[in-house]
Amino acid sequence: MRNMFLAGAAALAIAPASAAAQSTLDDTAMAARDTAVSTWVDVITVTGRPISADTELEAEYAPAIAPDAAGLAARLPGAALIDNGALSGQVQYRGLFGPRVAIRVNGQRFGSGGPNMMDPPLHYAPAPLLERIELSRGPAPVSSGPAIGAALNAVFKSIDFAPTGAFETRADLTAIARSVDESFAVGGVAGIANDRHRVQLSFAEESGGDVETPFGALVGTEHERTTWGVLYGVRLGEGSTLTLSTRGHEVDDTGNPPFPLDIRYMDAFHSMARLDTDVSQWALAFTLGHARIDHAMNNINLRPSPPAMRVRETLASGETVTFELSAERRFGTGLIRIGGDHERNRHDVTITNPLNTDFFVTPFPDIELTRLGAFAEWDGSTGLGDLYLGARVDAHEAEAGIPKLGPALPMGPRMLAANFEAADRSWDDVTVDAMARLSRRVSDAMVLRAALSRKSRVGGYLQRFGWLPISASGGLADGNTYVGSLQLDPEVATSFEAGFDYAASGVYARVTGYASHIDDYIQGAPAEPVTFGVIDTPLEMISSMNGDATPLRFSNTEARLYGIDGEFGVDLPGAWRIDGVLSLVRGEREDIDADLYRIAPSSLRVSLAYEAARWSGGVETLAVAEQDRVSAINNETATPGHVLINLFARAELNDAVRVSAGVENLLDHRYREHLSGFNRNSGLGVDLGERIPGPGAGVWLRLDTAF
């Protein structure tokens, strides 16, 4: 382990930290742990309600490092935050992120509105509306859909049916304030329900200014977001429930300094209809989902205006339609579940110059992606232990339209557009997934577990249909320009993991080791490998004009990921306890001698907490190792390690009101996260091309009330 990491570990021994990773060890929690082994799901509980799951992480203890769910999910073992702006955070899990992780918001799966993923799925999960985050350990169950990584679902607060026919009114509200960016967030749900009907309204309003760091304020990092929703549920009869919901989502000027453009607006609507019913011995679920996202981004609202010919505004839209059907029943000593799902995504992107109506180009024209899948899985008890078996097959199709270019576009882009138009812009393939998981209790205190899987993922529209070398990268935010490959093969990950859960006598530990070989792993590689660095093709000439003389092409490579992660804790004498989270992942290319790109450094988070009957508090220390295992091909630079200390406290004022508070980065430490992007805003306050620093010292306060 690196010297910096050892220094961090020493600091942890002196000042361990936050109860954000705490797991209760009473009989109720132990029973929940036992029940959840077969589902392999971790849960972060935001409101403190009891959840039957392996682990409960109290969000009220967590420093408010991000306005949406990404910052919270990044506190789980194996996870890390990719901070591309206040509302654009992504979660990396065991070295995988983006579409490689099956992410849903309130059970709904949908595509991003733009090519740089300024609105990754968790962008649509504001903290005041969030009840919990569910994360599968390791590869996702096949029923979650195609993905080579974990499955994550951000679950919103809701008003449930009442026990009798009398209508009851209920509300669950949250307010959050944070000094480091002078931000606030208020919102929640309120509604009325009886034993047959429930109606709820949800609302969240958030606003923040420039982020303060030890290097100075990051100018142009403000954010504005409003979210509202309506839900109606009705019990149609014995065993049948219909739920209808819609949510609106509006984002105004919001800074994204790792990208060449900032968010000007993000307007989205998400709607779902779900019917749950029983037929004979089968429990059936039908779900229909629709999401429409319209997105504009520019380089003039929140940063110094460039010369007139460099002014840009990009207009993007995305639409997702999903249909899911599943049926489950008891079969033998467990449950069998079969089902099918269909997903259609449409995307269109146009780059413009608002000062010149003759300048426009469609780098991703009229994209349509469709998928039709079927799956079967069984989860139950056997003589060997609790066993999960699953398999799925998916048929994929993708197609792109013809690029449109304005009269002001020069000959170079026109040549590339003509080549793209003449190419076969349609693609189809079939993927097959399978997985098995086994857990076995070997004593009252110990459970052993193992999993083997083969999971697939097809390249997205950005990776397949990008014909113009621009810095759209799906959230990599690295300053490189990329183009796609029309004949990308699907990624296929063969993964194995093994670990144990131990809980007894006030001590718990869950540790998992894993390894994954990924055939046809998609990563940027030199677009012109023979003469890489020599500008002798139209592609390189255009890329050089866009600021990068060495463009990259999304290509199939070979990769492996391996590591270890876990959580642990111990009850100390009195009301004290220690909890910790460890994450370590390595990523390597197998086709060449090189490291994988954009892999989180090792980290260790430890907390020391005092827990009284109605209040608790403590200190958290996060030690992050240096990361010098970087990809030279992708111009990735190393980062030193760092140690952060945070304080936290929570008090229950009564049965309905809780107050949480804390200090993040207590010592105002200067640091840069390895997964942070590189600055593209000349007015930010740090040099162009420099890795964006992390927030400085700040106080946060959270108020939760439910009645």
XYZ file of C-alpha atoms in Angstrom:
707
model
C 0.000 0.000 0.000
C 1.266 3.457 -0.790
C 2.923 5.640 1.889
C 0.134 8.205 1.670
C -2.428 5.514 2.317
C -0.484 4.289 5.355
C -0.385 7.835 6.645
C -4.126 8.011 6.187
C -4.598 4.758 8.065
C -2.537 6.144 10.942
C -4.735 9.221 11.001
C -7.765 6.950 11.126
C -6.416 5.219 14.206
C -6.276 8.607 15.930
C -9.503 10.146 14.590
C -11.897 7.618 13.089
C -15.139 8.985 11.649
C -18.854 9.034 10.599
C -21.758 6.835 11.431
C -22.682 6.896 7.756
C -21.655 3.267 7.524
C -23.213 2.001 10.700
C -25.031 -1.342 10.914
C -27.090 -2.180 13.965
C -26.402 -5.532 15.547
C -29.542 -6.116 17.604
C -31.792 -9.113 16.976
C -33.932 -7.245 14.451
C -30.948 -6.236 12.356
C -29.485 -9.738 12.542
C -32.757 -11.195 11.305
C -32.828 -8.656 8.480
C -29.257 -9.556 7.597
C -30.138 -13.251 7.424
C -33.213 -12.592 5.292
C -31.347 -10.408 2.833
C -28.461 -12.758 2.066
C -30.370 -14.355 -0.805
C -31.300 -10.983 -2.331
C -27.789 -9.547 -2.102
C -29.067 -5.991 -1.775
C -27.538 -3.190 0.286
C -29.802 -0.351 1.373
C -29.019 3.209 2.373
C -31.880 4.396 4.549
C -32.429 8.112 4.171
C -35.201 8.697 6.702
C -34.202 6.144 9.305
C -37.281 3.977 8.757
C -36.625 0.271 9.483
C -35.751 -1.564 6.267
C -35.303 -5.333 6.012
C -31.954 -5.477 4.292
C -28.331 -6.383 4.753
C -27.024 -2.977 5.727
C -28.583 0.308 6.714
C -26.546 3.465 6.131
C -28.030 6.552 7.753
C -27.959 9.398 5.217
C -28.487 12.009 7.885
C -24.970 11.311 9.129
C -23.431 11.730 5.693
C -21.779 15.003 4.640
C -23.979 16.566 1.962
C -21.325 16.306 -0.753
C -23.844 16.229 -3.604
C -27.418 17.501 -3.989
C -28.637 14.247 -5.539
C -28.283 10.553 -4.746
C -24.871 10.049 -6.347
C -22.925 11.445 -3.399
C -24.838 9.244 -0.995
C -24.478 6.041 -3.039
C -20.740 6.672 -3.355
C -20.386 5.940 0.378
C -21.110 2.224 -0.122
C -18.281 -0.360 -0.159
C -16.799 -0.518 -3.658
C -18.349 2.769 -4.762
C -16.868 6.175 -5.618
C -18.237 9.528 -6.821
C -17.511 11.007 -10.257
C -18.233 14.694 -9.627
C -18.929 16.390 -12.962
C -20.924 19.242 -11.450
C -23.409 19.773 -8.643
C -26.226 17.940 -10.464
C -24.192 15.662 -12.756
C -22.556 13.162 -10.419
C -22.132 9.531 -11.396
C -21.370 6.515 -9.229
C -18.502 4.199 -10.046
C -18.878 0.717 -8.543
C -15.951 -1.703 -8.589
C -14.395 0.229 -11.467
C -17.570 0.385 -13.611
C -19.875 3.343 -14.197
C -22.334 4.813 -16.669
C -24.501 2.302 -18.577
C -22.328 -0.546 -17.278
C -24.294 -0.197 -14.015
C -28.055 -0.883 -14.163
C -29.434 2.281 -12.540
C -33.115 2.987 -11.990
C -34.910 5.896 -10.365
C -37.988 4.789 -8.431
C -37.987 1.581 -10.450
C -37.813 3.311 -13.844
C -35.028 2.822 -16.373
C -34.345 5.565 -18.955
C -31.607 7.114 -21.076
C -29.748 10.367 -20.513
C -30.859 13.509 -22.287
C -27.433 14.455 -23.693
C -24.204 12.903 -24.991
C -22.067 14.028 -22.028
C -24.451 12.622 -19.409
C -24.898 15.960 -17.667
C -28.083 14.252 -16.446
C -27.063 10.734 -15.415
C -29.977 8.790 -13.878
C -29.292 9.886 -10.289
C -29.550 13.512 -11.470
C -33.290 12.870 -11.208
C -33.174 11.805 -7.524
C -32.976 14.983 -5.382
C -32.159 14.450 -1.724
C -35.446 15.826 -0.246
C -37.446 13.169 -2.123
C -35.131 10.224 -1.495
C -36.098 7.468 0.932
C -33.396 4.904 0.258
C -30.899 3.565 -2.238
C -30.824 -0.136 -3.035
C -27.610 -1.585 -4.435
C -27.059 -5.185 -5.468
C -23.711 -6.599 -4.449
C -21.698 -7.581 -7.495
C -23.309 -8.264 -10.887
C -26.974 -7.310 -11.114
C -29.737 -9.947 -11.087
C -30.818 -10.766 -14.630
C -34.272 -9.280 -13.972
C -32.611 -5.844 -13.612
C -31.847 -5.733 -17.334
C -28.567 -5.878 -19.271
C -25.512 -4.502 -17.478
C -22.108 -5.905 -16.583
C -22.005 -4.189 -13.184
C -24.278 -3.812 -10.191
C -27.925 -2.740 -10.068
C -28.881 0.437 -8.219
C -32.339 1.817 -7.529
C -33.038 5.208 -5.923
C -36.386 4.820 -4.124
C -38.472 7.915 -3.410
C -40.561 8.660 -0.341
C -44.201 7.629 -0.701
C -47.566 7.743 1.029
C -48.769 4.169 1.550
C -52.320 2.862 1.851
C -53.946 3.350 5.264
C -55.143 0.349 7.307
C -58.845 1.335 7.289
C -61.430 3.019 5.080
C -60.996 6.354 6.835
C -58.837 8.822 4.943
C -55.616 9.919 6.635
C -53.324 12.797 5.717
C -49.565 12.282 5.872
C -46.381 14.138 4.991
C -42.633 13.488 4.971
C -40.568 16.674 4.545
C -36.853 17.492 4.442
C -34.819 20.708 4.447
C -31.044 20.817 3.866
C -28.591 23.747 3.996
C -24.881 23.683 3.149
C -22.429 26.531 3.667
C -19.674 25.498 1.261
C -21.820 26.504 -1.731
C -24.495 28.505 0.135
C -27.067 25.986 -1.049
C -30.446 24.879 0.215
C -32.856 22.088 -0.660
C -36.425 21.758 0.590
C -39.129 19.306 -0.339
C -40.867 16.043 0.349
C -44.164 14.275 -0.143
C -47.651 14.887 1.228
C -50.879 13.081 0.558
C -54.075 11.426 1.656
C -54.871 7.707 1.770
C -57.263 5.059 2.991
C -57.227 1.299 2.520
C -58.246 1.561 -1.183
C -56.940 4.881 -2.501
C -53.788 6.917 -2.065
C -52.899 10.268 -3.614
C -49.581 12.026 -3.104
C -47.880 15.191 -4.269
C -44.107 15.572 -4.238
C -42.027 18.709 -4.598
C -38.386 19.733 -4.245
C -36.713 23.103 -4.753
C -32.923 23.420 -4.736
C -30.482 26.250 -5.316
C -26.771 26.736 -4.750
C -23.964 29.160 -5.507
C -20.277 28.822 -6.303
C -18.384 26.085 -4.459
C -15.718 27.295 -2.017
C -12.413 25.409 -1.988
C -9.037 25.986 -0.283
C -7.879 27.184 -3.724
C -10.625 29.809 -3.844
C -14.205 29.910 -5.107
C -15.054 27.912 -8.228
C -16.836 30.599 -10.215
C -19.677 29.321 -12.371
C -20.551 26.186 -10.356
C -24.015 27.257 -9.200
C -27.099 25.071 -9.614
C -30.903 25.419 -9.788
C -33.414 22.546 -9.843
C -37.155 22.108 -9.299
C -38.907 18.740 -9.172
C -42.601 17.958 -8.754
C -44.703 14.843 -8.990
C -48.188 13.357 -8.684
C -49.039 9.752 -7.840
C -52.343 7.894 -7.568
C -52.744 4.314 -6.389
C -55.888 2.207 -6.140
C -56.602 -1.308 -4.930
C -58.849 -2.833 -7.550
C -59.670 -5.927 -5.568
C -58.042 -8.757 -3.696
C -54.383 -8.877 -4.795
C -54.663 -6.172 -7.495
C -53.188 -2.667 -7.335
C -52.854 0.004 -10.035
C -50.352 2.857 -9.618
C -50.086 5.885 -11.925
C -47.383 8.533 -11.520
C -45.759 11.430 -13.317
C -42.856 13.706 -12.397
C -41.666 16.982 -13.850
C -38.056 18.114 -13.581
C -36.677 21.566 -14.428
C -33.041 22.643 -14.201
C -31.891 26.173 -14.942
C -28.336 27.539 -15.287
C -26.039 24.985 -13.644
C -22.266 24.855 -13.918
C -20.333 21.908 -15.320
C -16.688 23.054 -15.468
C -15.308 19.645 -16.603
C -17.342 19.993 -19.809
C -16.946 22.515 -22.636
C -20.545 23.658 -21.973
C -22.773 24.248 -18.935
C -26.419 23.329 -18.462
C -28.740 26.100 -19.657
C -31.868 24.047 -19.070
C -32.952 20.461 -18.527
C -36.692 19.871 -18.886
C -37.901 16.339 -18.262
C -41.084 14.374 -17.663
C -41.148 10.826 -16.303
C -44.357 8.797 -16.226
C -45.126 5.251 -15.126
C -48.133 2.955 -14.917
C -47.881 -0.285 -12.948
C -50.433 -3.037 -12.393
C -49.844 -5.746 -9.813
C -52.305 -8.621 -9.760
C -52.623 -12.305 -8.904
C -53.704 -14.909 -11.422
C -54.034 -18.435 -10.103
C -50.782 -19.033 -8.215
C -48.836 -16.375 -10.118
C -48.105 -12.808 -8.996
C -48.027 -10.651 -12.128
C -46.550 -7.167 -12.595
C -47.028 -4.998 -15.706
C -45.084 -1.741 -15.974
C -45.183 0.888 -18.706
C -42.728 3.784 -18.537
C -42.086 6.923 -20.563
C -39.401 9.589 -20.173
C -38.869 12.688 -22.303
C -35.847 14.948 -21.749
C -35.045 18.214 -23.560
C -31.648 19.695 -22.837
C -29.712 22.817 -23.803
C -26.108 23.644 -22.877
C -23.867 26.561 -23.797
C -20.530 28.261 -23.057
C -21.750 31.823 -22.441
C -24.206 31.904 -19.518
C -21.874 30.870 -16.687
C -18.392 31.479 -18.088
C -16.521 34.217 -19.951
C -17.807 34.498 -23.501
C -15.394 33.158 -26.116
C -14.806 34.844 -29.484
C -17.999 35.027 -31.557
C -16.952 32.162 -33.837
C -16.439 29.902 -30.770
C -19.811 30.546 -29.122
C -21.727 27.272 -28.871
C -25.113 26.068 -27.779
C -25.994 22.389 -28.087
C -29.598 21.222 -28.152
C -30.233 17.586 -27.249
C -33.271 15.434 -26.665
C -33.838 11.925 -25.426
C -36.957 9.788 -25.189
C -37.298 6.374 -23.569
C -40.283 4.034 -23.699
C -40.190 0.859 -21.599
C -42.505 -2.071 -21.043
C -41.893 -4.781 -18.471
C -43.849 -7.903 -17.597
C -42.947 -10.383 -14.876
C -44.631 -13.323 -13.196
C -43.515 -15.128 -10.087
C -44.708 -18.006 -7.944
C -43.401 -20.485 -5.473
C -41.504 -23.320 -7.117
C -39.969 -26.007 -4.989
C -38.202 -24.443 -2.027
C -38.017 -20.979 -3.550
C -39.500 -18.491 -5.996
C -39.360 -18.669 -9.774
C -39.664 -15.453 -11.756
C -40.032 -15.176 -15.519
C -40.540 -12.092 -17.603
C -39.788 -9.914 -20.569
C -38.920 -6.287 -21.172
C -38.760 -3.899 -24.086
C -36.887 -0.601 -24.277
C -36.739 2.001 -27.046
C -34.465 5.030 -26.853
C -34.425 7.953 -29.268
C -31.725 10.633 -29.251
C -30.924 13.674 -31.337
C -28.159 16.267 -30.831
C -27.530 19.529 -32.706
C -24.554 21.847 -32.150
C -25.233 25.501 -33.003
C -23.698 28.949 -32.791
C -26.469 31.282 -31.517
C -24.697 34.200 -33.212
C -24.639 32.504 -36.635
C -27.763 30.780 -37.936
C -25.717 29.174 -40.730
C -23.625 27.219 -38.216
C -25.226 23.961 -37.105
C -24.320 20.276 -37.231
C -25.900 17.061 -35.921
C -23.117 14.847 -34.509
C -25.740 12.297 -33.375
C -28.622 12.470 -35.859
C -31.957 10.716 -35.278
C -30.584 7.837 -33.213
C -32.891 4.952 -32.323
C -31.904 2.080 -30.036
C -34.251 -0.802 -29.250
C -33.976 -3.870 -27.060
C -36.284 -6.837 -26.483
C -35.384 -9.170 -23.649
C -36.600 -12.215 -21.723
C -35.366 -13.663 -18.458
C -35.927 -16.431 -15.924
C -34.571 -16.689 -12.394
C -35.004 -18.880 -9.328
C -34.144 -17.903 -5.778
C -34.508 -20.317 -2.884
C -33.036 -22.761 -0.409
C -31.184 -25.954 -1.267
C -29.134 -28.491 0.619
C -26.053 -26.446 -0.237
C -27.502 -23.172 1.011
C -29.444 -20.247 -0.461
C -29.115 -20.386 -4.251
C -29.895 -17.911 -7.024
C -29.895 -18.959 -10.699
C -30.746 -16.629 -13.561
C -30.492 -16.297 -17.327
C -31.612 -13.736 -19.894
C -31.428 -13.137 -23.629
C -31.696 -9.753 -25.357
C -32.095 -8.776 -29.005
C -30.614 -5.336 -29.772
C -30.998 -3.004 -32.742
C -29.475 0.417 -33.394
C -29.820 2.891 -36.245
C -28.657 6.435 -37.016
C -29.983 9.005 -39.451
C -28.183 11.311 -41.899
C -26.130 14.217 -40.494
C -27.261 17.774 -41.186
C -24.713 20.557 -41.620
C -25.236 24.297 -42.008
C -23.638 26.395 -44.794
C -20.989 27.714 -42.373
C -19.452 24.272 -41.797
C -16.117 23.819 -43.641
C -15.195 21.016 -46.022
C -13.541 18.757 -43.408
C -16.712 17.990 -41.424
C -18.618 17.626 -44.704
C -16.218 14.884 -45.813
C -16.650 13.007 -42.545
C -20.437 13.424 -42.745
C -20.473 12.062 -46.309
C -18.461 9.028 -45.227
C -20.846 8.412 -42.343
C -23.883 8.772 -44.608
C -22.441 6.236 -47.062
C -21.715 3.700 -44.295
C -24.076 1.040 -42.956
C -25.634 2.939 -40.044
C -27.700 0.055 -38.695
C -26.625 -2.718 -36.335
C -28.169 -5.656 -34.512
C -26.994 -8.418 -32.216
C -28.159 -10.858 -29.538
C -26.637 -11.115 -26.063
C -26.986 -13.925 -23.528
C -26.434 -13.577 -19.772
C -26.324 -16.118 -16.965
C -25.421 -16.038 -13.314
C -25.417 -18.121 -10.146
C -25.068 -17.085 -6.517
C -24.732 -19.289 -3.451
C -24.672 -18.363 0.221
C -24.282 -20.865 3.032
C -24.542 -20.332 6.772
C -21.721 -22.266 8.390
C -22.382 -21.058 11.943
C -24.663 -18.729 13.858
C -22.229 -15.916 13.164
C -20.817 -16.703 9.711
C -22.231 -16.839 6.190
C -20.040 -17.766 3.219
C -21.052 -16.643 -0.277
C -19.892 -16.866 -3.867
C -21.162 -15.802 -7.288
C -20.306 -16.562 -10.915
C -21.750 -14.611 -13.835
C -21.554 -13.899 -17.544
C -23.068 -10.468 -18.240
C -23.244 -8.391 -21.441
C -23.602 -4.746 -22.468
C -23.825 -3.194 -25.920
C -22.159 0.101 -26.751
C -24.287 3.235 -26.521
C -25.151 5.637 -29.315
C -22.218 7.875 -28.443
C -19.720 5.021 -28.731
C -21.241 3.629 -31.917
C -22.464 6.580 -33.970
C -20.128 9.451 -33.129
C -18.789 10.526 -36.544
C -17.510 14.033 -35.659
C -14.485 14.337 -33.300
C -15.832 16.373 -30.367
C -15.415 16.146 -26.608
C -18.718 14.325 -26.025
C -17.587 11.375 -23.926
C -20.513 10.104 -21.866
C -19.256 11.869 -18.759
C -15.524 11.147 -18.934
C -14.916 14.931 -18.901
C -11.244 14.515 -19.750
C -10.737 17.056 -22.552
C -10.128 14.364 -25.193
C -12.119 14.265 -28.427
C -13.803 11.001 -29.382
C -15.395 9.300 -32.376
C -17.389 6.081 -32.488
C -17.104 2.709 -34.169
C -20.059 1.439 -36.173
C -19.270 -2.244 -35.630
C -18.553 -2.341 -31.904
C -19.042 -5.779 -30.391
C -20.891 -6.116 -27.071
C -18.882 -6.204 -23.872
C -18.994 -9.603 -22.170
C -17.886 -9.810 -18.539
C -17.121 -13.125 -16.867
C -16.990 -12.450 -13.142
C -16.378 -14.355 -9.937
C -16.647 -13.138 -6.377
C -16.453 -14.722 -2.944
C -16.778 -13.398 0.565
C -18.224 -13.755 4.017
C -20.611 -12.053 6.435
C -19.835 -12.206 10.137
C -21.968 -10.768 12.951
C -21.671 -11.739 16.630
C -20.920 -10.268 20.043
C -21.079 -6.660 18.906
C -18.795 -7.216 15.920
C -19.704 -7.394 12.250
C -17.743 -7.655 9.020
C -18.659 -8.226 5.411
C -15.763 -8.703 3.014
C -15.870 -9.553 -0.704
C -13.102 -10.314 -3.159
C -13.890 -10.219 -6.869
C -12.360 -10.560 -10.316
C -13.823 -9.905 -13.747
C -12.504 -10.514 -17.264
C -14.230 -8.329 -19.859
C -14.052 -9.347 -23.499
C -14.445 -6.475 -25.992
C -14.288 -3.835 -23.248
C -15.100 -0.465 -24.851
C -12.531 2.264 -24.229
C -10.989 5.138 -26.133
C -7.985 4.108 -28.252
C -5.962 6.073 -30.831
C -8.290 6.853 -33.736
C -5.366 6.668 -36.201
C -2.973 4.233 -34.466
C -0.390 4.008 -37.273
C 0.388 7.732 -37.252
C -0.907 8.638 -33.798
C 0.189 12.192 -32.979
C 0.789 13.140 -36.631
C -1.969 15.306 -38.100
C -2.295 13.702 -41.527
C -5.988 12.764 -41.843
C -9.194 14.851 -42.052
C -10.300 13.332 -38.736
C -7.129 14.499 -36.974
C -7.247 17.908 -38.628
C -10.807 18.535 -37.443
C -10.010 17.169 -34.000
C -6.996 19.468 -33.772
C -9.232 22.443 -34.592
C -11.414 21.290 -31.660
C -8.420 21.354 -29.317
C -7.079 17.773 -29.479
C -4.512 16.643 -32.045
C -4.738 13.010 -30.865
C -8.407 11.973 -31.179
C -9.574 8.703 -29.647
C -11.960 6.151 -31.080
C -14.229 4.036 -28.904
C -12.866 0.556 -29.584
C -13.099 -3.012 -28.341
C -10.229 -3.947 -26.052
C -9.663 -6.612 -23.395
C -9.795 -5.769 -19.694
C -9.789 -7.197 -16.214
C -10.978 -5.731 -12.925
C -10.265 -7.170 -9.513
C -10.285 -6.010 -5.931
C -11.708 -6.277 -2.462
C -14.261 -4.252 -0.562
C -16.157 -4.531 2.650
C -17.564 -2.971 5.765
C -16.858 -3.672 9.412
C -17.767 -2.440 12.860
C -17.531 -3.097 16.554
C -19.451 -2.018 19.644
C -17.153 -0.432 22.213
C -17.777 -0.184 25.964
C -20.565 2.187 26.826
C -22.399 3.802 23.908
C -19.401 4.054 21.569
C -18.938 2.189 18.300
C -16.548 2.074 15.343
C -17.624 1.458 11.741
C -15.614 1.335 8.541
C -15.826 0.914 4.778
C -12.960 -0.336 2.604
C -12.799 -0.129 -1.209
C -9.923 -1.333 -3.389
C -10.089 -1.952 -7.141
C -7.501 -2.488 -9.864
C -8.184 -2.228 -13.593
C -5.836 -3.464 -16.325
C -5.833 -3.881 -20.074
C -5.240 -7.468 -21.167
C -4.577 -6.827 -24.849
C -1.648 -4.520 -24.020
C 0.475 -3.821 -20.951
C -1.456 -0.838 -19.574
C -3.810 0.217 -16.825
C -7.487 0.799 -17.387
C -8.721 4.342 -17.620
C -10.515 6.216 -14.839
C -10.358 3.771 -11.945
C -10.982 4.992 -8.396
C -8.051 4.860 -5.954
C -8.203 2.710 -2.830
C -10.024 4.268 0.095
C -10.784 3.597 3.754
C -13.555 5.350 5.677
C -13.766 4.882 9.459
C -16.099 6.475 11.998
C -16.181 6.725 15.764
C -19.676 7.452 17.068
C -21.384 7.892 20.422
C -25.028 6.746 20.424
C -27.345 7.919 23.180
C -31.061 7.216 23.318
C -32.183 10.351 21.428
C -28.973 11.741 19.990
C -25.670 10.634 18.517
C -22.532 12.152 17.103
C -18.941 11.499 16.193
C -16.093 11.960 13.787
C -15.326 10.400 10.415
C -12.006 10.097 8.622
C -11.676 9.271 4.930
C -8.246 8.207 3.675
C -7.783 7.994 -0.106
C -4.645 6.473 -1.617
C -2.636 8.018 -4.410
C -3.558 6.748 -7.856
C -0.597 6.324 -10.171
C -1.952 3.326 -12.079
C -3.214 5.480 -14.925
C -3.812 5.175 -18.667
C -1.182 6.973 -20.723
C -3.197 6.376 -23.915
C -6.041 8.460 -22.483
C -3.677 11.179 -21.163
C -4.678 10.303 -17.602
C -2.567 11.891 -14.882
C -1.795 10.546 -11.404
C -3.186 12.060 -8.208
C -1.741 12.102 -4.678
C -3.622 10.658 -1.743
C -5.486 12.731 0.795
C -7.161 12.490 4.207
C -10.405 14.276 5.116
C -11.978 14.617 8.553
C -15.699 15.235 8.999
C -17.904 15.750 12.064
C -21.533 14.694 12.412
C -24.386 14.704 14.914
C -28.076 13.879 15.012
C -30.849 14.508 17.530
C -34.435 13.289 17.670
C -36.374 16.268 19.000
C -39.514 14.134 19.218
C -41.035 11.143 17.400
C -41.668 13.245 14.286
C -38.686 15.599 14.027
C -34.977 14.865 13.569
C -32.139 17.335 13.170
C -28.763 16.364 11.694
C -25.683 18.542 11.334
C -22.007 18.260 10.554
C -18.805 19.740 9.255
C -17.231 18.446 6.045
C -13.501 18.722 5.402
C -12.951 20.067 8.906
C -9.290 21.016 8.309
C -9.993 22.726 4.940
C -7.633 20.255 3.256
C -6.507 20.984 -0.319
C -7.247 17.946 -2.480
C -8.405 16.776 -5.879
C -10.425 13.602 -6.366
C -8.932 11.297 -8.979
C -12.318 10.839 -10.683
C -12.976 14.583 -10.942
C -12.885 16.067 -14.420
C -10.515 18.670 -15.850
C -11.426 22.337 -16.023
C -12.830 23.725 -19.297
C -14.107 27.048 -17.842
C -11.598 29.899 -18.225
C -13.340 31.889 -15.490
C -13.497 29.103 -12.907
C -10.535 30.272 -10.817
C -8.187 27.378 -11.615
C -6.158 26.908 -14.781
C -7.669 25.381 -17.891
C -6.910 21.677 -18.100
C -6.291 21.438 -14.350
C -8.095 18.824 -12.297
C -10.963 20.460 -10.415
C -10.381 20.676 -6.636
C -12.699 19.309 -3.977
C -14.844 21.446 -1.646
C -13.323 23.161 1.355
C -14.505 23.293 4.964
C -18.222 23.790 5.369
C -21.149 23.247 7.703
C -24.309 21.382 6.743
C -27.679 21.110 8.465
C -30.623 18.802 7.768
C -34.152 18.786 9.205
C -36.511 15.816 8.693
C -40.110 15.643 9.822
C -42.848 13.097 9.180
C -46.440 13.269 10.364
